[in-house]
Coordinates of C-alpha atoms and ligand atoms in Angstrom, one line a residue:
M255 CA 84.7 108.6 99.9
A256 CA 87.6 108.0 103.3
R257 CA 86.5 105.7 106.0
V258 CA 86.5 107.0 109.7
A259 CA 88.1 106.0 112.0
L260 CA 88.1 106.5 115.9
V261 CA 90.6 105.6 118.2
T262 CA 89.8 106.0 122.1
G263 CA 92.8 106.4 124.0
G264 CA 94.4 107.6 120.0
S265 CA 96.7 110.4 121.4
R266 CA 99.2 108.6 123.6
G267 CA 101.3 105.4 123.6
I268 CA 99.9 102.4 121.3
G269 CA 96.8 104.4 120.4
E270 CA 98.8 107.4 118.9
A271 CA 100.7 104.9 116.9
I272 CA 97.1 103.3 115.6
S273 CA 95.6 106.8 115.0
K274 CA 98.5 107.7 113.1
K275 CA 99.3 104.7 111.4
L276 CA 95.1 104.8 109.9
Q277 CA 95.4 108.4 108.6
A278 CA 98.6 107.1 107.4
D279 CA 96.4 104.6 105.3
G280 CA 94.2 107.3 104.0
Y281 CA 91.3 106.8 106.9
D282 CA 89.5 110.2 108.1
V283 CA 90.6 109.5 111.7
A284 CA 89.1 110.9 115.6
A285 CA 91.1 110.4 118.7
T286 CA 89.7 110.8 121.8
Y287 CA 91.7 111.2 125.2
A288 CA 90.9 111.7 128.8
G289 CA 93.0 113.8 130.6
N290 CA 96.2 115.0 129.3
D291 CA 94.9 118.2 127.4
E292 CA 98.9 119.3 126.7
K293 CA 99.3 115.7 125.2
A294 CA 96.4 115.5 123.2
A295 CA 96.8 119.2 121.7
A296 CA 100.4 117.8 120.5
F297 CA 99.4 115.4 119.0
T298 CA 96.9 117.4 117.0
A299 CA 99.5 120.4 116.4
E300 CA 102.0 117.0 114.9
T301 CA 99.2 115.4 113.3
G302 CA 96.2 117.3 112.2
I303 CA 94.2 114.2 114.2
K304 CA 91.6 116.1 116.1
T305 CA 90.9 115.0 119.5
Y306 CA 87.8 115.0 121.3
K307 CA 88.2 114.8 125.5
W308 CA 86.2 112.3 127.5
N309 CA 85.7 109.4 130.2
V310 CA 85.2 106.4 128.2
A311 CA 84.2 104.6 131.5
D312 CA 80.6 106.9 131.4
Y313 CA 78.4 106.0 128.6
D314 CA 76.1 109.0 128.2
A315 CA 79.8 111.1 127.8
S316 CA 80.9 108.2 125.4
A317 CA 77.6 108.3 123.5
A318 CA 77.6 112.3 123.0
G319 CA 81.2 112.4 122.5
I320 CA 80.5 110.1 119.1
A321 CA 77.3 111.6 118.5
Q322 CA 79.4 115.4 118.0
V323 CA 82.4 113.1 115.9
E324 CA 79.9 111.8 113.0
A325 CA 78.3 114.9 113.3
D326 CA 81.7 116.4 112.2
M327 CA 83.1 113.4 110.2
G328 CA 80.3 111.0 109.1
P329 CA 79.6 107.7 110.1
I330 CA 81.9 105.8 112.3
D331 CA 83.5 103.3 110.3
V332 CA 86.2 101.8 112.3
V333 CA 85.8 101.4 115.6
V334 CA 89.3 100.7 117.8
A335 CA 88.6 100.4 121.6
N336 CA 92.1 101.1 123.1
A337 CA 91.8 103.3 126.0
G338 CA 93.0 101.4 129.2
I339 CA 94.3 101.6 132.6
T340 CA 96.3 99.8 135.0
R341 CA 96.3 99.4 138.9
D342 CA 98.5 97.3 140.1
A343 CA 98.5 95.7 143.3
P344 CA 98.4 91.9 144.8
F345 CA 95.6 90.9 145.4
H346 CA 95.5 91.0 149.0
R347 CA 96.1 94.4 148.9
M348 CA 94.4 95.1 146.0
T349 CA 91.3 98.3 146.8
P350 CA 88.0 97.4 146.0
E351 CA 88.6 101.2 144.0
Q352 CA 91.4 99.6 142.2
W353 CA 89.4 97.2 140.8
K354 CA 86.5 99.0 140.3
E355 CA 88.5 101.8 138.2
V356 CA 90.1 99.4 135.6
I357 CA 86.2 97.4 135.4
D358 CA 85.0 100.5 134.6
T359 CA 87.9 101.8 132.2
N360 CA 88.9 98.7 129.9
L361 CA 85.8 96.3 130.4
T362 CA 82.5 99.0 130.4
G363 CA 84.8 101.0 128.5
V364 CA 84.4 98.8 125.6
F365 CA 81.0 98.7 125.8
N366 CA 80.2 103.1 126.0
T367 CA 82.7 102.9 123.3
V368 CA 81.4 100.2 120.7
H369 CA 77.5 100.4 121.8
P370 CA 76.5 103.7 120.7
V371 CA 78.6 103.3 116.6
W372 CA 76.4 99.1 116.6
P373 CA 73.3 100.5 115.2
G374 CA 74.8 102.5 112.9
M375 CA 76.9 100.0 111.6
R376 CA 74.5 97.4 111.4
E377 CA 72.3 99.7 109.0
R378 CA 74.9 100.4 106.7
K379 CA 75.9 96.9 106.7
F380 CA 79.9 97.8 107.3
G381 CA 82.1 98.5 110.5
R382 CA 85.3 97.2 112.1
V383 CA 85.5 96.3 115.7
I384 CA 88.6 95.9 116.7
V385 CA 89.6 95.5 120.5
I386 CA 93.0 96.1 122.3
S387 CA 93.4 93.5 124.6
S388 CA 96.4 92.3 126.4
I389 CA 98.5 89.0 126.7
N390 CA 97.6 89.7 130.4
G391 CA 94.7 88.4 129.8
Q392 CA 95.6 85.7 128.3
K393 CA 98.1 83.9 130.8
G394 CA 97.0 86.9 134.1
Q395 CA 99.9 88.6 135.6
F396 CA 100.9 88.6 139.2
G397 CA 99.4 92.0 140.2
Q398 CA 96.9 92.4 137.6
V399 CA 94.0 90.6 139.3
N400 CA 91.6 93.1 137.9
Y401 CA 93.6 93.8 134.5
A402 CA 93.7 90.6 133.6
A403 CA 89.9 90.4 133.8
T404 CA 89.3 93.2 132.0
K405 CA 91.5 91.8 129.0
A406 CA 89.7 88.4 128.9
G407 CA 86.6 90.4 129.1
D408 CA 87.6 91.7 125.3
L409 CA 88.0 88.3 124.1
G410 CA 84.6 86.9 125.7
I411 CA 82.8 90.5 123.7
V412 CA 84.7 90.1 120.4
K413 CA 83.6 86.7 119.6
S414 CA 79.8 87.3 120.5
L415 CA 80.1 90.7 118.8
A416 CA 81.7 88.6 116.1
Q417 CA 78.8 85.9 115.9
E418 CA 76.2 89.1 116.4
G419 CA 77.1 91.1 113.2
A420 CA 79.0 88.9 110.7
R421 CA 75.5 88.6 108.7
A422 CA 75.5 93.1 109.1
G423 CA 79.3 92.6 107.1
I424 CA 80.4 93.4 110.8
T425 CA 83.6 92.2 112.2
A426 CA 85.0 92.4 116.0
N427 CA 88.5 91.5 116.7
A428 CA 90.7 91.5 119.0
I429 CA 94.5 92.3 119.6
C430 CA 96.5 90.9 122.4
P431 CA 99.7 92.9 122.6
G432 CA 102.9 91.8 124.4
Y433 CA 104.5 94.3 126.4
I434 CA 105.0 97.6 124.5
A435 CA 107.4 100.3 125.0
T436 CA 105.0 102.9 126.2
E437 CA 104.4 104.6 129.2
M438 CA 102.4 102.0 130.7
V439 CA 105.1 99.6 130.8
M440 CA 107.9 101.6 131.7
A441 CA 106.0 102.7 135.0
I442 CA 106.8 99.4 136.1
P443 CA 109.6 99.4 138.3
E444 CA 112.6 99.0 136.8
E445 CA 114.2 95.6 138.6
V446 CA 110.8 94.1 137.6
R447 CA 110.7 95.4 133.8
Q448 CA 113.7 93.6 133.3
K449 CA 112.6 90.3 135.1
I450 CA 110.0 90.9 132.3
V451 CA 111.9 91.2 129.2
A452 CA 114.2 88.6 130.0
G453 CA 111.3 86.3 129.8
I454 CA 110.3 87.6 126.2
P455 CA 111.9 85.5 123.5
A456 CA 112.1 88.4 121.0
G457 CA 115.1 90.1 123.8
R458 CA 113.1 93.0 123.3
L459 CA 109.4 94.9 124.1
G460 CA 107.6 95.6 121.1
E461 CA 106.8 98.7 119.2
P462 CA 103.7 100.1 119.4
D463 CA 103.9 100.4 115.7
E464 CA 103.5 96.9 115.7
I465 CA 100.6 96.7 117.0
A466 CA 99.5 99.8 114.7
R467 CA 99.8 97.6 111.8
C468 CA 98.2 95.0 113.6
V469 CA 95.0 96.8 114.0
A470 CA 95.0 98.6 110.0
F471 CA 95.1 94.9 109.4
L472 CA 91.5 93.9 110.8
A473 CA 90.7 97.4 109.9
S474 CA 90.8 96.8 105.9
D475 CA 89.1 95.3 103.4
D476 CA 91.7 91.9 103.2
A477 CA 90.3 90.8 106.7
G478 CA 86.9 90.7 106.0
F479 CA 86.4 86.9 106.8
I480 CA 88.6 87.4 109.8
N481 CA 86.0 87.9 112.4
G482 CA 86.4 87.4 116.4
S483 CA 89.7 86.4 116.2
T484 CA 92.8 87.0 118.5
I485 CA 96.3 88.5 116.7
S486 CA 98.9 87.8 119.5
A487 CA 101.8 90.0 119.2
N488 CA 104.2 89.4 122.0
G489 CA 107.8 88.3 120.7
A490 CA 106.9 84.5 121.6
Q491 CA 106.6 85.4 125.4
F492 CA 103.2 83.2 125.2
F493 CA 101.2 81.0 122.9
V494 CA 97.3 80.2 123.0
Ligands
LIG574 N1 105.7 86.3 140.3 C1 105.8 86.0 141.8 N2 106.2 86.6 142.9 C2 106.1 87.5 142.6 C3 105.5 88.1 141.2 C4 106.0 88.1 140.1 N3 105.2 87.7 138.6 N4 106.3 89.8 141.3 C5 106.4 90.0 142.3 N5 106.7 88.9 142.9 C6 106.8 88.5 144.4 C7 108.6 89.1 144.8 O1 108.7 88.5 144.6 C8 107.9 89.5 146.4 O2 108.3 88.3 146.6 P1 108.9 88.5 148.3 O3 107.8 89.2 149.5 O4 109.1 87.4 148.8 O5 110.1 89.1 148.1 C9 106.6 89.8 146.3 O6 105.9 89.2 145.5 C10 106.1 91.2 146.2 O7 106.3 91.9 145.5 P2 107.2 93.3 145.3 O8 107.9 93.9 146.1 O9 106.9 93.2 143.5 O10 105.6 94.7 145.8 P3 105.0 95.5 145.6 O11 103.5 95.7 146.2 O12 106.1 96.5 145.3 O13 105.1 95.4 143.9 C11 103.7 94.8 141.5 C12 103.7 94.4 143.4 C13 102.6 95.8 142.1 C14 102.5 93.8 141.3 C15 104.8 94.6 140.8 O14 105.2 93.3 141.4 C16 104.4 94.9 139.8 O15 104.5 96.2 138.9 N6 104.9 94.0 139.4 C17 104.8 94.3 137.9 C18 102.8 93.9 137.0 C19 102.7 93.8 135.8 O16 103.1 93.0 134.9 N7 102.4 94.8 135.5 C20 101.6 95.3 133.9 C21 101.7 96.7 133.5 S1 101.9 96.6 131.5 C22 100.4 96.2 131.2 O17 99.4 96.2 131.5 C23 100.2 96.3 129.4 C24 99.7 94.9 129.2 O18 98.7 94.9 128.6 C25 101.2 94.1 129.0

């Protein structure tokens, strides 16, 4: 029987590539989205992958949504916590709202996504938790005190979950993408983005598929002994 994979933020950007790759690898995939109904409908029409709408920042909505996915598709074996937002501003201009929105979505959102599936994974003695962090959680970034805090926090989450899940057959790992050609990166002012690309030794942005392939590997049986790790995929922009 095919394994079931849940991808949050799975209808756009890196998440879209992850959903499609896991489907191609034989998983039954469910993708969540927060707001863009039109894009989600187009994604489902194109791929046949069912989408579910909830806000990952809301625990009750996440728990209810996940219960619905499991009722429709069976127990979730692979969870990819990918949903994330930016609210960039230099710290002196960052508002408490910008701080809170990013923490609630990118950090608490990971708790809200993994916590409801964790007991089932423990019972079934199998699980794959994959969190999409960021190069900016590793190195920090001008204008991203909020975002970098959440992405660094993701690494603490997976290192802790790895220790708790290991004996129950669950692995938890992070991927730190560098700058990938998605709407999120294209929203950076052109001038600023050019300077960023100039600092990437590969001389280009990454492609969403390059992250999706990392996810597919971590989800696979081949990666069973990789636990608590971080895969950096950033074109040599930064080394830990
Ligand atoms: N290092 C040092 N100084 C910098 C800087 C940097 N990286 N970026 C900007 N500055 C300086 C500017 O030179 C400028 O200085 P002066 O006033 O002396 O000229 C000053 O800071 C203000 O810069 P801006 O005019 O750009 O200020 P702004 O308020 O319009 O914008 C910003 C600030 C929102 C942070 C903008 O610079 C920006 O969007 N930067 C990109 C941040 C970024 O990389 N975000 C990543 C988004 S993609 C993502 O998050 C995915 C992922 O995981 C990688």
